[in-house]
Amino acid sequence: MGGDVMYALNILSFPSEVAEEAITEILKGAIDNVKKAGGVVVGGHTTKSEEIVYGLSVTGKVNKNHIMTNDRAKKNNKIILTKKIGTGVYIHELPNNSADGNEVIESMATLNKTAADVMKKYKVSTCTDLTGFGVIGHLSEVAVASDISMNIYFDKLPLFERTMEFANNTNGGMLRNIDYFSKYVNYGENIKKENINILADPQTSGGLFIIVDESDSEKLLNELHENGVIAARIIGETIQKQDKYINIL
């Protein structure tokens, strides 16, 4: 939301039979990535559990005049998505197709810091992440809160190589997203079931939706590409409020 990381605490639970080396790698990965984000890990808590559970409690700071909320989208803005889609359907396939998942794993392991830093230079109306609610969930939250509608072009969405192939393999989060958020969505006549599944696929460590003034959209996109955010694409635009908040075309 425009904030900078200061420090973080580990929250870790794991079974006693897990190898110490595995726990070490988890904690090392956290330290490395918090450092990349500009912060430091200062401690944390560990407990026993039946499976490995890990997270971070993060403290940061933000300039009160530059807080990025998800309710300020304006009409006639462009919508940029910074990462490819499909982590949800891929995760279930990785045990059997591990060689095909390297790009997906790399994407999930990449911070959104670069994109967040670049966008601060431009006329960004609002921004939100793409995580568990999928494309239709997170964009409908923005559209409802901002009282606008959006046109999203499915063929403009950046997908991993086999996202379409795996799209019929549904998961619980996907089905819940379709069930709840479809009331906000107008699916075009060419949108098939597998397309809807992708739009509702819960993403792990997905990208950012950056809603930016049209005059700055191409410049922002080019700078994202120049700084290594090569998956970034313009996927649609905001429009005046209509009967439905999201039009999938």
PDB file of N, CA and C in Angstrom, residues 33 60 85 93 155 159-160 165 176 206 226:
ATOM      1  N   ASN A  33      14.922 -12.558   1.827  1.00  0.00           N
ATOM      2  CA  ASN A  33      13.891 -11.788   1.130  1.00  0.00           C
ATOM      3  C   ASN A  33      13.441 -10.566   1.915  1.00  0.00           C
ATOM      4  N   GLY A  60       6.015  -1.828   9.107  1.00  0.00           N
ATOM      5  CA  GLY A  60       6.565  -0.903   8.124  1.00  0.00           C
ATOM      6  C   GLY A  60       6.115   0.515   8.387  1.00  0.00           C
ATOM      7  N   ILE A  85      -0.182 -15.444 -14.603  1.00  0.00           N
ATOM      8  CA  ILE A  85      -1.258 -16.081 -13.837  1.00  0.00           C
ATOM      9  C   ILE A  85      -1.192 -17.600 -14.000  1.00  0.00           C
ATOM     10  N   GLU A  93       0.045 -29.506  -9.949  1.00  0.00           N
ATOM     11  CA  GLU A  93       0.686 -30.308 -10.986  1.00  0.00           C
ATOM     12  C   GLU A  93       2.190 -30.459 -10.774  1.00  0.00           C
ATOM     13  N   ASP A 155      -7.402 -12.308 -23.643  1.00  0.00           N
ATOM     14  CA  ASP A 155      -6.218 -12.662 -24.433  1.00  0.00           C
ATOM     15  C   ASP A 155      -5.017 -11.766 -24.141  1.00  0.00           C
ATOM     16  N   LEU A 159      -0.075 -15.430 -19.083  1.00  0.00           N
ATOM     17  CA  LEU A 159      -0.253 -16.758 -18.505  1.00  0.00           C
ATOM     18  C   LEU A 159       1.054 -17.539 -18.573  1.00  0.00           C
ATOM     19  N   PHE A 160       1.249 -18.430 -17.589  1.00  0.00           N
ATOM     20  CA  PHE A 160       2.359 -19.362 -17.696  1.00  0.00           C
ATOM     21  C   PHE A 160       2.100 -20.323 -18.858  1.00  0.00           C
ATOM     22  N   GLU A 165      -3.612 -25.402 -20.197  1.00  0.00           N
ATOM     23  CA  GLU A 165      -3.669 -26.866 -20.193  1.00  0.00           C
ATOM     24  C   GLU A 165      -4.178 -27.400 -18.855  1.00  0.00           C
ATOM     25  N   ARG A 176     -14.763 -21.445  -4.885  1.00  0.00           N
ATOM     26  CA  ARG A 176     -15.362 -20.453  -3.975  1.00  0.00           C
ATOM     27  C   ARG A 176     -15.314 -19.056  -4.583  1.00  0.00           C
ATOM     28  N   GLY A 206       1.248 -13.588  -6.193  1.00  0.00           N
ATOM     29  CA  GLY A 206       0.964 -13.043  -7.514  1.00  0.00           C
ATOM     30  C   GLY A 206       1.485 -11.626  -7.662  1.00  0.00           C
ATOM     31  N   GLU A 226      12.052  -2.547 -18.502  1.00  0.00           N
ATOM     32  CA  GLU A 226      13.472  -2.204 -18.415  1.00  0.00           C
ATOM     33  C   GLU A 226      14.081  -2.606 -17.082  1.00  0.00           C
TER      34      GLU A 226
END
